[in-house]
Coordinates of C-alpha atoms in Angstrom, one line a residue:
Chain K
M1 CA -16.5 -46.3 53.2
E2 CA -17.4 -43.6 55.7
D3 CA -20.6 -44.1 57.7
Y4 CA -22.8 -46.8 56.3
G5 CA -25.9 -45.6 58.1
F6 CA -29.4 -46.6 57.1
L7 CA -30.1 -43.5 55.2
S8 CA -27.0 -43.9 53.0
Q9 CA -28.0 -47.5 52.4
L10 CA -31.4 -46.4 51.4
V11 CA -30.0 -43.9 48.9
Q12 CA -27.8 -46.7 47.5
Y13 CA -30.9 -49.0 47.0
I14 CA -32.9 -46.2 45.4
L15 CA -30.1 -45.4 43.0
T16 CA -29.7 -49.0 42.1
G17 CA -33.5 -49.2 41.7
I18 CA -33.6 -46.3 39.3
T19 CA -30.7 -47.7 37.3
L20 CA -32.4 -51.1 36.9
G21 CA -35.7 -49.4 36.3
S22 CA -34.2 -47.3 33.5
I23 CA -33.3 -50.4 31.7
Y24 CA -36.7 -51.9 32.2
A25 CA -38.2 -48.6 31.1
I26 CA -36.3 -48.6 27.8
V27 CA -37.1 -52.2 27.1
G28 CA -40.8 -51.5 28.0
V29 CA -40.9 -48.6 25.6
G30 CA -39.4 -50.8 22.9
F31 CA -42.3 -53.3 23.5
N32 CA -44.8 -50.4 23.2
I33 CA -43.5 -49.1 19.9
I34 CA -44.0 -52.5 18.2
Y35 CA -47.3 -53.1 20.1
N36 CA -48.7 -49.7 18.9
A37 CA -47.9 -50.5 15.3
T38 CA -49.0 -54.1 15.2
E39 CA -50.7 -55.2 18.5
I40 CA -47.9 -57.8 18.9
I41 CA -45.9 -58.2 22.0
N42 CA -42.5 -58.9 20.5
F43 CA -40.9 -61.6 22.8
A44 CA -37.7 -61.2 20.9
Q45 CA -37.3 -57.7 22.4
G46 CA -34.9 -59.1 25.0
E47 CA -32.8 -60.5 22.3
F48 CA -32.2 -57.0 20.9
V49 CA -30.8 -56.0 24.3
M50 CA -28.5 -59.1 24.4
L51 CA -27.4 -58.4 20.8
G52 CA -26.7 -54.7 21.7
G53 CA -24.4 -55.7 24.5
L54 CA -22.6 -58.5 22.6
V55 CA -22.1 -56.5 19.4
M56 CA -20.8 -53.6 21.4
I57 CA -18.4 -55.9 23.2
T58 CA -17.1 -57.3 19.8
L59 CA -16.6 -53.8 18.4
V60 CA -14.8 -52.4 21.5
N61 CA -12.9 -55.3 22.9
F62 CA -12.0 -57.2 19.7
A63 CA -12.2 -54.6 16.9
H64 CA -10.8 -51.9 19.2
L65 CA -13.1 -49.2 17.8
P66 CA -13.5 -46.0 19.8
M67 CA -16.6 -46.1 22.1
P68 CA -18.8 -43.5 20.4
L69 CA -18.2 -45.1 17.0
A70 CA -18.9 -48.6 18.3
F71 CA -22.1 -47.3 20.0
L72 CA -23.4 -45.9 16.7
L73 CA -22.4 -49.0 14.7
T74 CA -24.1 -51.3 17.2
V75 CA -27.3 -49.3 17.0
I76 CA -27.2 -49.6 13.2
I77 CA -26.4 -53.3 13.2
V78 CA -29.1 -54.2 15.7
S79 CA -31.7 -52.0 13.9
L80 CA -30.9 -54.0 10.7
V81 CA -31.6 -57.2 12.7
G82 CA -35.0 -55.7 13.6
L83 CA -35.6 -54.9 10.0
L84 CA -34.7 -58.4 8.9
I85 CA -37.0 -60.0 11.4
E86 CA -39.9 -57.8 10.3
R87 CA -39.3 -58.5 6.6
L88 CA -38.8 -62.2 6.9
A89 CA -41.2 -63.3 9.6
I90 CA -43.8 -60.6 10.4
F91 CA -44.5 -58.9 7.0
P92 CA -45.3 -62.2 5.1
L93 CA -48.0 -63.1 7.7
K94 CA -49.6 -59.7 8.2
E95 CA -53.1 -61.1 8.0
S96 CA -52.8 -63.7 10.8
S97 CA -53.9 -63.7 14.4
V98 CA -52.1 -61.7 17.0
L99 CA -51.5 -64.8 19.1
R100 CA -49.8 -66.6 16.2
L101 CA -47.6 -63.6 15.6
V102 CA -46.6 -63.5 19.2
I103 CA -45.7 -67.2 19.1
I104 CA -43.6 -66.4 16.0
T105 CA -41.6 -63.8 18.0
I106 CA -41.0 -66.5 20.7
A107 CA -39.6 -68.8 18.0
L108 CA -37.5 -66.0 16.7
S109 CA -36.1 -65.3 20.1
I110 CA -35.0 -69.0 20.4
L111 CA -33.4 -68.7 16.9
I112 CA -31.6 -65.5 17.7
K113 CA -30.4 -66.9 21.0
G114 CA -29.1 -69.9 19.2
L115 CA -27.3 -67.7 16.7
A116 CA -25.8 -65.7 19.5
M117 CA -24.6 -68.8 21.3
F118 CA -23.0 -69.9 18.1
T119 CA -21.2 -66.6 17.5
W120 CA -20.1 -65.7 21.0
G121 CA -20.2 -69.0 22.9
K122 CA -21.7 -69.4 26.4
Q123 CA -19.4 -67.3 28.4
S124 CA -20.1 -63.9 29.9
F125 CA -18.3 -60.9 28.5
A126 CA -17.3 -57.7 30.3
L127 CA -17.2 -54.2 28.8
R128 CA -15.4 -51.3 30.2
S129 CA -17.4 -48.4 31.6
F130 CA -18.0 -45.4 29.4
S131 CA -16.0 -43.1 31.6
G132 CA -13.8 -44.8 34.3
D133 CA -14.8 -46.6 37.5
T134 CA -14.0 -44.1 40.2
P135 CA -17.1 -44.0 42.5
I136 CA -18.6 -40.6 43.1
P137 CA -19.7 -40.0 46.7
F138 CA -23.4 -38.9 46.9
L139 CA -25.4 -38.4 50.2
G140 CA -23.2 -41.0 51.9
A141 CA -23.7 -43.5 49.1
S142 CA -21.2 -44.1 46.3
V143 CA -22.2 -43.9 42.7
I144 CA -20.4 -45.6 39.9
P145 CA -20.2 -43.3 36.9
Q146 CA -21.9 -45.8 34.6
T147 CA -25.0 -45.4 36.7
L148 CA -25.1 -41.7 35.7
W149 CA -24.6 -42.7 32.0
I150 CA -27.6 -45.2 32.3
I151 CA -29.9 -42.6 33.9
G152 CA -28.7 -39.8 31.7
I153 CA -29.1 -41.8 28.4
T154 CA -32.6 -42.9 29.5
V155 CA -33.6 -39.3 30.1
V156 CA -32.2 -38.2 26.7
L157 CA -34.0 -41.1 25.0
V158 CA -37.3 -40.3 26.6
I159 CA -37.0 -36.7 25.5
L160 CA -35.9 -37.6 22.0
L161 CA -38.7 -40.1 21.6
S162 CA -41.4 -37.7 22.8
I163 CA -40.1 -35.0 20.3
F164 CA -40.1 -37.7 17.6
F165 CA -43.7 -38.8 18.2
S166 CA -45.1 -35.3 18.7
R167 CA -43.1 -33.1 16.4
T168 CA -41.8 -35.0 13.4
I169 CA -44.0 -36.1 10.5
I170 CA -42.8 -39.8 10.6
G171 CA -43.4 -39.9 14.4
K172 CA -46.9 -38.5 14.0
A173 CA -47.5 -40.9 11.1
M174 CA -46.5 -43.8 13.4
S175 CA -48.8 -42.6 16.2
A176 CA -51.6 -42.4 13.6
C177 CA -51.0 -46.0 12.6
A178 CA -51.2 -47.0 16.2
D179 CA -54.5 -45.3 16.7
N180 CA -56.2 -46.5 13.5
P181 CA -54.3 -48.2 10.8
E182 CA -57.1 -48.0 8.2
A183 CA -57.7 -44.3 8.7
A184 CA -53.9 -43.7 8.6
S185 CA -53.6 -45.5 5.2
L186 CA -56.6 -43.5 3.9
V187 CA -54.7 -40.3 4.5
G188 CA -51.7 -41.6 2.6
I189 CA -49.6 -43.1 5.3
N190 CA -47.7 -46.2 4.3
T191 CA -48.7 -48.4 7.3
Q192 CA -46.4 -51.3 6.1
R193 CA -43.4 -49.0 6.2
M194 CA -44.4 -47.8 9.7
V195 CA -44.5 -51.4 11.0
M196 CA -41.0 -51.9 9.5
L197 CA -39.8 -48.6 11.2
A198 CA -41.3 -49.7 14.5
F199 CA -39.3 -52.9 14.5
M200 CA -36.1 -50.9 13.6
L201 CA -36.7 -48.3 16.3
S202 CA -37.6 -50.8 18.9
A203 CA -34.4 -52.9 18.0
A204 CA -32.3 -49.7 18.3
L205 CA -33.8 -49.0 21.7
G206 CA -33.0 -52.5 22.9
A207 CA -29.5 -52.2 21.6
V208 CA -29.0 -49.0 23.6
A209 CA -30.3 -50.7 26.8
G210 CA -27.9 -53.6 26.2
M211 CA -24.9 -51.4 25.6
I212 CA -25.4 -49.2 28.7
I213 CA -26.1 -52.1 31.1
T214 CA -23.2 -54.4 30.0
P215 CA -20.5 -52.4 31.9
V216 CA -22.3 -53.0 35.2
A217 CA -23.9 -56.4 34.6
L218 CA -21.8 -58.2 31.9
M219 CA -23.6 -59.9 29.0
E220 CA -24.1 -63.4 27.7
Y221 CA -26.2 -65.1 25.0
D222 CA -29.2 -66.1 27.2
R223 CA -29.8 -62.9 29.1
G224 CA -32.5 -61.7 26.8
A225 CA -35.5 -63.6 28.2
L226 CA -35.2 -62.2 31.7
L227 CA -34.8 -58.6 30.5
A228 CA -37.7 -59.0 28.1
L229 CA -39.8 -60.3 31.0
K230 CA -39.1 -57.3 33.1
G231 CA -39.7 -54.9 30.2
F232 CA -43.0 -56.7 29.4
G233 CA -43.9 -56.2 33.1
A234 CA -43.1 -52.5 32.8
C235 CA -45.1 -52.2 29.6
I236 CA -48.2 -53.9 31.1
L237 CA -48.0 -52.2 34.5
G238 CA -47.8 -48.8 32.7
G239 CA -50.7 -49.7 30.4
L240 CA -50.0 -51.2 27.0
G241 CA -49.1 -48.7 24.4
N242 CA -48.6 -45.9 26.9
F243 CA -45.2 -44.4 26.3
Y244 CA -44.7 -42.5 29.6
G245 CA -46.6 -45.3 31.5
A246 CA -43.8 -47.7 30.6
V247 CA -41.1 -45.3 31.8
V248 CA -42.8 -44.7 35.2
A249 CA -43.7 -48.4 35.6
G250 CA -40.2 -49.5 34.7
I251 CA -38.7 -47.3 37.4
I252 CA -41.3 -48.5 39.9
L253 CA -40.5 -52.1 39.2
G254 CA -36.7 -51.4 39.5
L255 CA -37.3 -49.6 42.8
I256 CA -39.5 -52.4 44.2
E257 CA -36.9 -55.0 43.2
S258 CA -33.9 -53.1 44.6
L259 CA -35.6 -52.0 47.9
G260 CA -37.2 -55.4 48.3
A261 CA -33.9 -57.1 47.9
G262 CA -32.1 -54.8 50.2
L263 CA -34.7 -54.4 53.0
I264 CA -36.8 -57.6 52.9
S265 CA -35.4 -60.6 51.1
S266 CA -33.1 -60.9 48.0
G267 CA -34.6 -64.3 47.0
Y268 CA -38.1 -62.9 46.8
K269 CA -37.2 -59.6 45.0
D270 CA -38.7 -60.7 41.7
A271 CA -41.7 -62.2 43.4
M272 CA -42.5 -58.9 45.1
A273 CA -42.3 -56.9 41.9
L274 CA -44.6 -59.4 40.2
A275 CA -47.0 -59.5 43.1
V276 CA -47.4 -55.7 42.9
L277 CA -47.9 -56.0 39.2
L278 CA -50.6 -58.7 39.7
L279 CA -52.4 -56.6 42.3
V280 CA -52.4 -53.5 40.1
L281 CA -53.9 -55.6 37.2
F282 CA -56.6 -57.0 39.5
I283 CA -57.6 -53.5 40.7
K284 CA -57.0 -51.7 37.4
P285 CA -57.1 -54.2 34.6
S286 CA -55.7 -51.9 32.0
G287 CA -52.5 -50.9 33.9
L288 CA -51.6 -47.8 35.8
F289 CA -52.0 -45.4 32.9
G290 CA -53.9 -47.4 30.4
S291 CA -57.4 -46.7 29.3
A292 CA -60.1 -49.3 29.7
E293 CA -62.0 -48.0 26.7
V294 CA -58.9 -48.2 24.4
S295 CA -58.0 -51.7 25.5
K296 CA -61.5 -52.9 24.8
L297 CA -61.1 -51.9 21.2
K298 CA -58.0 -54.0 20.7
K299 CA -58.2 -57.3 19.0
F300 CA -56.1 -59.1 21.5
Chain A
M1 CA -67.9 -87.7 21.1
G2 CA -68.5 -88.6 17.4
R3 CA -67.5 -91.6 15.3
K4 CA -64.3 -90.0 14.0
N5 CA -63.1 -89.3 17.6
T6 CA -64.0 -92.8 18.8
I7 CA -61.9 -94.3 16.0
G8 CA -59.2 -91.9 16.8
V9 CA -59.1 -92.8 20.5
L10 CA -59.1 -96.5 19.7
G11 CA -56.3 -96.0 17.2
L12 CA -54.3 -94.1 19.8
A13 CA -54.9 -96.7 22.4
L14 CA -53.7 -99.5 20.0
F15 CA -50.7 -97.4 19.1
I16 CA -49.8 -96.9 22.8
L17 CA -50.3 -100.6 23.5
F18 CA -47.9 -101.8 20.9
F19 CA -45.4 -98.8 20.9
P20 CA -43.2 -100.4 23.5
L21 CA -42.3 -103.1 21.0
T22 CA -39.9 -100.4 19.6
G23 CA -38.0 -100.9 22.8
R24 CA -36.5 -104.1 21.2
I25 CA -34.7 -101.9 18.6
P26 CA -31.6 -100.8 20.5
A27 CA -31.1 -97.4 18.8
I28 CA -34.6 -96.2 19.8
S29 CA -35.1 -98.3 22.9
H30 CA -35.2 -95.1 25.0
Y31 CA -38.2 -93.8 23.0
V32 CA -40.6 -95.5 25.5
D33 CA -39.2 -93.3 28.3
I34 CA -39.6 -90.2 26.0
M35 CA -43.2 -91.3 25.2
T36 CA -43.9 -91.4 28.9
F37 CA -42.9 -87.8 29.2
I38 CA -45.0 -87.0 26.2
G39 CA -48.0 -88.6 27.9
L40 CA -47.4 -86.3 30.9
T41 CA -47.0 -83.2 28.7
A42 CA -50.0 -84.1 26.7
M43 CA -52.2 -84.1 29.8
I44 CA -51.2 -80.4 30.4
T45 CA -51.5 -79.4 26.7
M46 CA -54.9 -81.0 26.4
G47 CA -56.2 -78.8 29.2
L48 CA -54.4 -75.8 27.8
S49 CA -56.0 -76.4 24.4
L50 CA -59.5 -76.4 26.0
L51 CA -58.5 -73.1 27.6
M52 CA -56.9 -71.5 24.5
G53 CA -58.6 -73.1 21.6
Y54 CA -62.1 -73.3 23.0
A55 CA -62.4 -70.7 25.7
G56 CA -60.0 -68.3 23.9
Q57 CA -57.9 -67.5 27.0
I58 CA -54.2 -67.7 27.2
S59 CA -52.1 -69.0 30.1
L60 CA -48.4 -68.5 30.4
G61 CA -48.3 -70.0 33.8
H62 CA -49.4 -73.6 33.5
A63 CA -46.0 -75.0 34.5
A64 CA -47.0 -73.7 38.0
F65 CA -49.9 -76.1 38.3
Y66 CA -47.7 -78.9 37.0
G67 CA -45.3 -77.9 39.7
L68 CA -48.0 -77.6 42.4
G69 CA -49.1 -81.2 41.7
A70 CA -45.5 -82.5 41.7
Y71 CA -44.4 -80.6 44.8
T72 CA -47.6 -81.5 46.8
S73 CA -47.2 -85.2 46.0
G74 CA -43.4 -85.1 46.5
V75 CA -43.5 -83.2 49.9
L76 CA -46.4 -85.2 51.3
T77 CA -45.1 -88.6 50.4
A78 CA -41.3 -88.1 50.8
K79 CA -41.3 -85.8 53.8
F80 CA -44.5 -86.7 55.7
G81 CA -44.8 -90.4 54.7
I82 CA -48.4 -90.0 53.4
N83 CA -49.8 -92.5 50.9
P84 CA -49.3 -91.2 47.3
W85 CA -53.0 -91.5 46.2
P86 CA -54.5 -89.1 48.8
A87 CA -51.4 -86.9 48.2
I88 CA -52.4 -86.7 44.5
L89 CA -55.9 -85.7 45.6
V90 CA -54.5 -83.0 47.9
G91 CA -52.5 -81.7 45.0
V92 CA -55.6 -81.6 42.8
L93 CA -57.6 -79.8 45.5
L94 CA -54.8 -77.3 46.1
S95 CA -54.4 -76.6 42.4
A96 CA -58.1 -76.2 41.9
A97 CA -58.2 -73.7 44.8
V98 CA -55.3 -71.7 43.5
A99 CA -56.9 -71.8 40.0
V100 CA -60.1 -70.3 41.4
I101 CA -58.3 -67.6 43.5
V102 CA -55.9 -66.6 40.6
G103 CA -58.4 -67.3 37.8
S104 CA -61.3 -65.2 39.1
P105 CA -59.5 -61.8 38.9
S106 CA -57.1 -62.9 36.0
L107 CA -59.7 -64.1 33.6
K108 CA -61.4 -60.7 33.6
L109 CA -58.2 -59.5 31.9
R110 CA -57.8 -59.7 28.2
G111 CA -55.1 -60.6 25.7
H112 CA -51.7 -59.5 26.6
Y113 CA -52.8 -58.4 30.1
L114 CA -54.0 -62.0 30.8
A115 CA -50.7 -63.3 29.4
M116 CA -48.8 -61.1 31.8
A117 CA -50.9 -62.0 34.8
T118 CA -50.6 -65.7 34.3
L119 CA -46.9 -65.3 33.6
A120 CA -46.4 -63.4 36.8
F121 CA -48.4 -66.0 38.7
G122 CA -46.2 -68.8 37.3
E123 CA -43.0 -67.0 38.0
I124 CA -44.1 -66.3 41.7
I125 CA -44.9 -70.0 42.2
Y126 CA -41.5 -70.9 40.7
I127 CA -39.7 -68.5 43.0
I128 CA -41.6 -70.0 46.0
F129 CA -40.4 -73.5 44.9
N130 CA -36.8 -72.1 44.9
E131 CA -37.0 -70.1 48.2
S132 CA -39.2 -72.1 50.6
I133 CA -36.1 -74.3 51.3
A134 CA -37.5 -75.8 54.5
L135 CA -40.2 -77.7 52.4
T136 CA -38.8 -77.9 48.9
E137 CA -35.0 -77.9 49.6
G138 CA -34.8 -75.0 47.1
P139 CA -32.8 -75.2 43.9
D140 CA -31.2 -78.5 44.9
G141 CA -34.6 -80.3 44.8
F142 CA -35.2 -83.6 46.6
G143 CA -35.5 -87.3 45.9
N144 CA -36.8 -90.4 47.7
I145 CA -40.3 -89.9 46.3
P146 CA -42.0 -93.4 46.3
H147 CA -43.4 -95.0 43.1
L148 CA -47.1 -95.4 42.9
S149 CA -48.6 -98.8 43.8
L150 CA -52.0 -100.3 43.3
F151 CA -53.3 -103.6 44.8
G152 CA -49.9 -104.7 45.7
F153 CA -48.4 -103.9 42.3
T154 CA -45.7 -101.2 42.3
F155 CA -45.2 -99.0 39.2
D156 CA -41.4 -99.2 39.4
T157 CA -40.4 -99.8 35.8
I158 CA -40.4 -97.4 32.9
L159 CA -42.9 -99.7 31.1
A160 CA -45.3 -99.8 34.0
N161 CA -45.3 -96.0 34.3
Y162 CA -45.6 -95.7 30.6
Y163 CA -48.9 -97.7 30.6
L164 CA -50.2 -96.0 33.7
I165 CA -49.5 -92.5 32.5
W166 CA -50.9 -93.1 29.0
A167 CA -54.0 -94.7 30.5
V168 CA -54.6 -91.6 32.5
A169 CA -53.8 -89.4 29.4
I170 CA -56.3 -91.3 27.3
L171 CA -59.0 -91.0 30.0
M172 CA -58.3 -87.2 30.0
L173 CA -58.5 -87.2 26.2
I174 CA -62.0 -88.9 26.3
F175 CA -63.0 -86.4 29.0
S176 CA -61.8 -83.4 26.9
L177 CA -63.6 -84.7 23.8
N178 CA -66.8 -85.1 25.8
I179 CA -66.5 -81.6 27.2
I180 CA -66.1 -80.1 23.7
H181 CA -69.2 -81.9 22.4
S182 CA -71.3 -81.0 25.4
R183 CA -73.3 -77.9 26.4
V184 CA -70.2 -76.5 28.1
G185 CA -68.2 -77.0 24.9
R186 CA -70.7 -75.1 22.8
A187 CA -70.9 -72.3 25.4
L188 CA -67.1 -72.1 25.3
M189 CA -66.9 -71.9 21.6
S190 CA -69.5 -69.1 21.7
I191 CA -67.3 -67.2 24.2
H192 CA -64.4 -67.6 21.8
G193 CA -66.5 -66.3 19.0
S194 CA -67.8 -63.3 20.7
E195 CA -68.0 -62.9 24.5
V196 CA -70.7 -60.2 24.2
A197 CA -72.8 -62.2 21.9
A198 CA -72.5 -65.3 24.1
M199 CA -73.5 -63.3 27.1
T200 CA -76.6 -61.9 25.4
M201 CA -77.6 -65.4 24.7
G202 CA -77.5 -66.1 28.4
V203 CA -74.1 -67.8 28.6
N204 CA -72.4 -67.0 31.9
A205 CA -69.0 -66.3 30.3
A206 CA -67.1 -65.7 33.5
K207 CA -68.3 -68.9 35.1
F208 CA -67.4 -71.1 32.1
K209 CA -64.0 -69.5 31.7
I210 CA -63.1 -70.2 35.4
Q211 CA -64.5 -73.7 35.1
V212 CA -62.2 -74.5 32.2
F213 CA -59.2 -72.8 33.9
V214 CA -59.8 -75.0 36.9
I215 CA -60.2 -78.2 34.8
S216 CA -56.9 -77.4 32.9
A217 CA -55.2 -76.7 36.3
V218 CA -56.4 -80.0 37.7
M219 CA -55.2 -81.9 34.6
A220 CA -51.7 -80.2 34.9
S221 CA -51.6 -81.0 38.6
I222 CA -52.3 -84.7 38.1
A223 CA -49.6 -84.8 35.4
G224 CA -47.2 -83.2 38.0
S225 CA -48.0 -85.8 40.6
L226 CA -47.5 -88.6 38.2
Y227 CA -44.2 -87.0 37.1
A228 CA -43.0 -86.9 40.7
H229 CA -43.9 -90.5 41.4
Y230 CA -42.3 -91.6 38.1
V231 CA -39.0 -89.7 38.2
Q232 CA -38.9 -89.8 42.1
F233 CA -36.9 -86.6 42.2
I234 CA -38.1 -83.0 41.7
N235 CA -36.4 -79.6 41.4
P236 CA -37.6 -76.2 40.3
P237 CA -36.2 -75.8 36.7
V238 CA -38.7 -78.4 35.4
F239 CA -41.5 -76.0 36.2
D240 CA -40.0 -72.7 35.0
L241 CA -41.4 -70.0 32.7
F242 CA -39.7 -71.5 29.7
F243 CA -41.7 -74.7 30.2
S244 CA -45.0 -72.7 30.4
I245 CA -44.1 -71.0 27.1
K246 CA -43.2 -74.3 25.5
L247 CA -46.6 -75.7 26.5
V248 CA -48.3 -72.8 24.8
M249 CA -46.1 -73.3 21.8
M250 CA -47.1 -77.0 21.7
V251 CA -50.7 -76.1 21.7
V252 CA -50.2 -73.6 18.8
V253 CA -47.9 -75.9 16.8
G254 CA -50.4 -78.7 17.2
G255 CA -53.4 -76.6 16.2
M256 CA -55.2 -74.6 18.8
A257 CA -58.7 -75.7 18.2
S258 CA -58.1 -79.4 18.5
V259 CA -57.4 -81.6 21.5
W260 CA -55.7 -84.0 19.1
G261 CA -53.4 -81.2 18.0
A262 CA -52.4 -80.7 21.7
I263 CA -51.2 -84.3 21.8
L264 CA -49.4 -83.9 18.4
G265 CA -47.7 -80.7 19.5
A266 CA -46.6 -82.2 22.8
A267 CA -45.1 -85.2 20.9
L268 CA -43.4 -83.2 18.2
I269 CA -41.8 -80.6 20.5
T270 CA -40.7 -83.2 23.0
F271 CA -39.2 -85.4 20.3
L272 CA -37.6 -82.6 18.3
P273 CA -34.5 -82.2 20.4
E274 CA -34.0 -85.9 20.2
W275 CA -34.1 -85.9 16.4
L276 CA -31.9 -82.9 16.2
I277 CA -29.2 -84.3 18.5
F278 CA -27.0 -85.3 15.6
L279 CA -26.6 -81.6 14.9
E280 CA -24.9 -81.2 18.3
D281 CA -24.4 -77.5 19.0
F282 CA -26.6 -76.5 16.0
D283 CA -29.6 -78.1 17.7
I284 CA -31.0 -75.0 19.4
L285 CA -30.7 -73.2 16.0
A286 CA -32.6 -76.0 14.2
Y287 CA -35.1 -76.1 17.0
G288 CA -36.0 -72.4 16.6
L289 CA -36.0 -72.7 12.9
V290 CA -38.3 -75.7 12.7
L291 CA -40.8 -74.1 15.1
L292 CA -40.7 -70.9 13.1
L293 CA -41.4 -72.7 9.8
I294 CA -44.2 -74.7 11.2
I295 CA -46.0 -71.7 12.7
M296 CA -45.3 -69.6 9.6
F297 CA -46.5 -72.2 7.0
L298 CA -49.1 -74.3 8.9
P299 CA -51.3 -71.6 10.4
K300 CA -53.8 -74.1 11.8
G301 CA -51.1 -76.3 13.2
L302 CA -50.1 -79.9 12.7
S303 CA -53.6 -81.3 13.2
S304 CA -54.6 -79.5 10.0
L305 CA -52.1 -81.7 8.1
T306 CA -54.5 -84.6 8.1
G307 CA -57.1 -82.5 6.4
V308 CA -54.6 -81.2 3.9
L309 CA -53.5 -84.8 3.1
Y310 CA -57.1 -86.0 2.9
R311 CA -58.0 -83.3 0.4
L312 CA -55.0 -84.3 -1.7
V313 CA -55.6 -88.0 -1.6
A314 CA -59.4 -88.3 -1.5
P315 CA -60.2 -87.1 -5.1
R316 CA -57.6 -89.6 -6.5
L317 CA -59.2 -92.4 -4.5
K318 CA -62.6 -91.6 -5.8
S319 CA -61.5 -91.3 -9.5
G320 CA -59.6 -94.5 -9.1
S321 CA -62.5 -96.6 -7.8

């Protein structure tokens, strides 16, 4: 603890904001992937994050698996949960209204939360950091190594996903379904399979977010809703369906929250982020990077 | 209002009148209390069903209007000693004003954007309840809110509040049914069908949407005030985001395009935890599962059940006679 001047404090707040924001960004991108494939906002998205954290904890703390293996297994397990959800609850109702499907995801999130409470109980669990806890000094602030993991993994995910959507056949097929499902199926893309894939990919992203945040924030069965709310905020602020929009908006929300809490009032930090979100929507109804024309074409 | 609805309202009124007789059965004697809460919840869901089922707009922030009513009534009566009746009116005016201010820009949004905007609004109000400690005593909440009284009669028992709250709820039901079968109702349904088509026919869509939003906010606010005077204690968790989501769920489970469905949905989802209590820790699981199954297999909600049953029974009655 050398000098704790205003500047170093500011750096600390900004770093915290970017860390939080990275998580919101990943959750927001998860929302977008499912939205693009189905026009549904999947309210069970936060449950994927919670499951990611808790499954990882089980594999590392109780099964004593090495971290990288546990990480990989968790991603696979939670993706399978995503697959299961799509097959059991979304696929059978593919012809129904968007609102009804959204309500179904809310019911699903209650169900998953209940299952998690049953499996892990109500207590919070800790997970050790990916690489030690010795703080690294940075511009007068101190950075815990997990922060670097969170930011680093977010950056890698964003790069991987943009390559996936722009360079791979499956990724391009998914984008095509998002633009126009009928046209996509005419050129031979199996749109049903793309929806299934979207749920798996989105669940995997949620799981990663859950695993990287748990070492700094713990995890318990009912954390999902709050994370989903923030992620949904990021996704709307950035413009629904806009991949980079969600990333930028997530970081913006994280920064407002952390700077607002540090400089103005910690009690009102969420209110400030939401007020900014409301203002943006009132001025630009389709989000920061969304297109008004595109959003008019959507059914919901 | 139509003959069917008139019979329905009379039936409901009779049911409400005699329901407290169940209070004599010890195992379910607390059902009257639960029914009182259902009456309060039904006031909000009826307004929401007008908004969702008829105007086609979603609100994930209606718990905020419920809270605004409750807190205005609570603070004015318990802290400033104002008579409850004018306090309810202040709550109504405040909620209506907030609904106009928030609704005018919000209702220009569509679908998920509208959902997010109303959700953000509800959450901000919830945070204000928690943080403006000088007025609301924050997370602890406050008590000492007086019961309502009229012509020297004080509504200080569960039964008195039960009848008062359901009387108001039934008035709101009649009001809602009348709205649907009026010019406004037809305009709303045309907006739900196609906003563009409605506008070309000369329907001022924006005006009607805000009107219904304000009506639903006022209904929720009155419910909130009655809640505060019934329970005599308020704290923020009652008005949180989860309650807003639950309200929307009640409307969908009951059947969106029916005010009757809104009452059914409110009743079912409020009673459900009560019926699942024997499952102990499994109750949250069963709750999620029941909701999921209803929404999956009854696309038009519970209120469509009567139609389904009617179609099953009617042919047999005819052939029998």
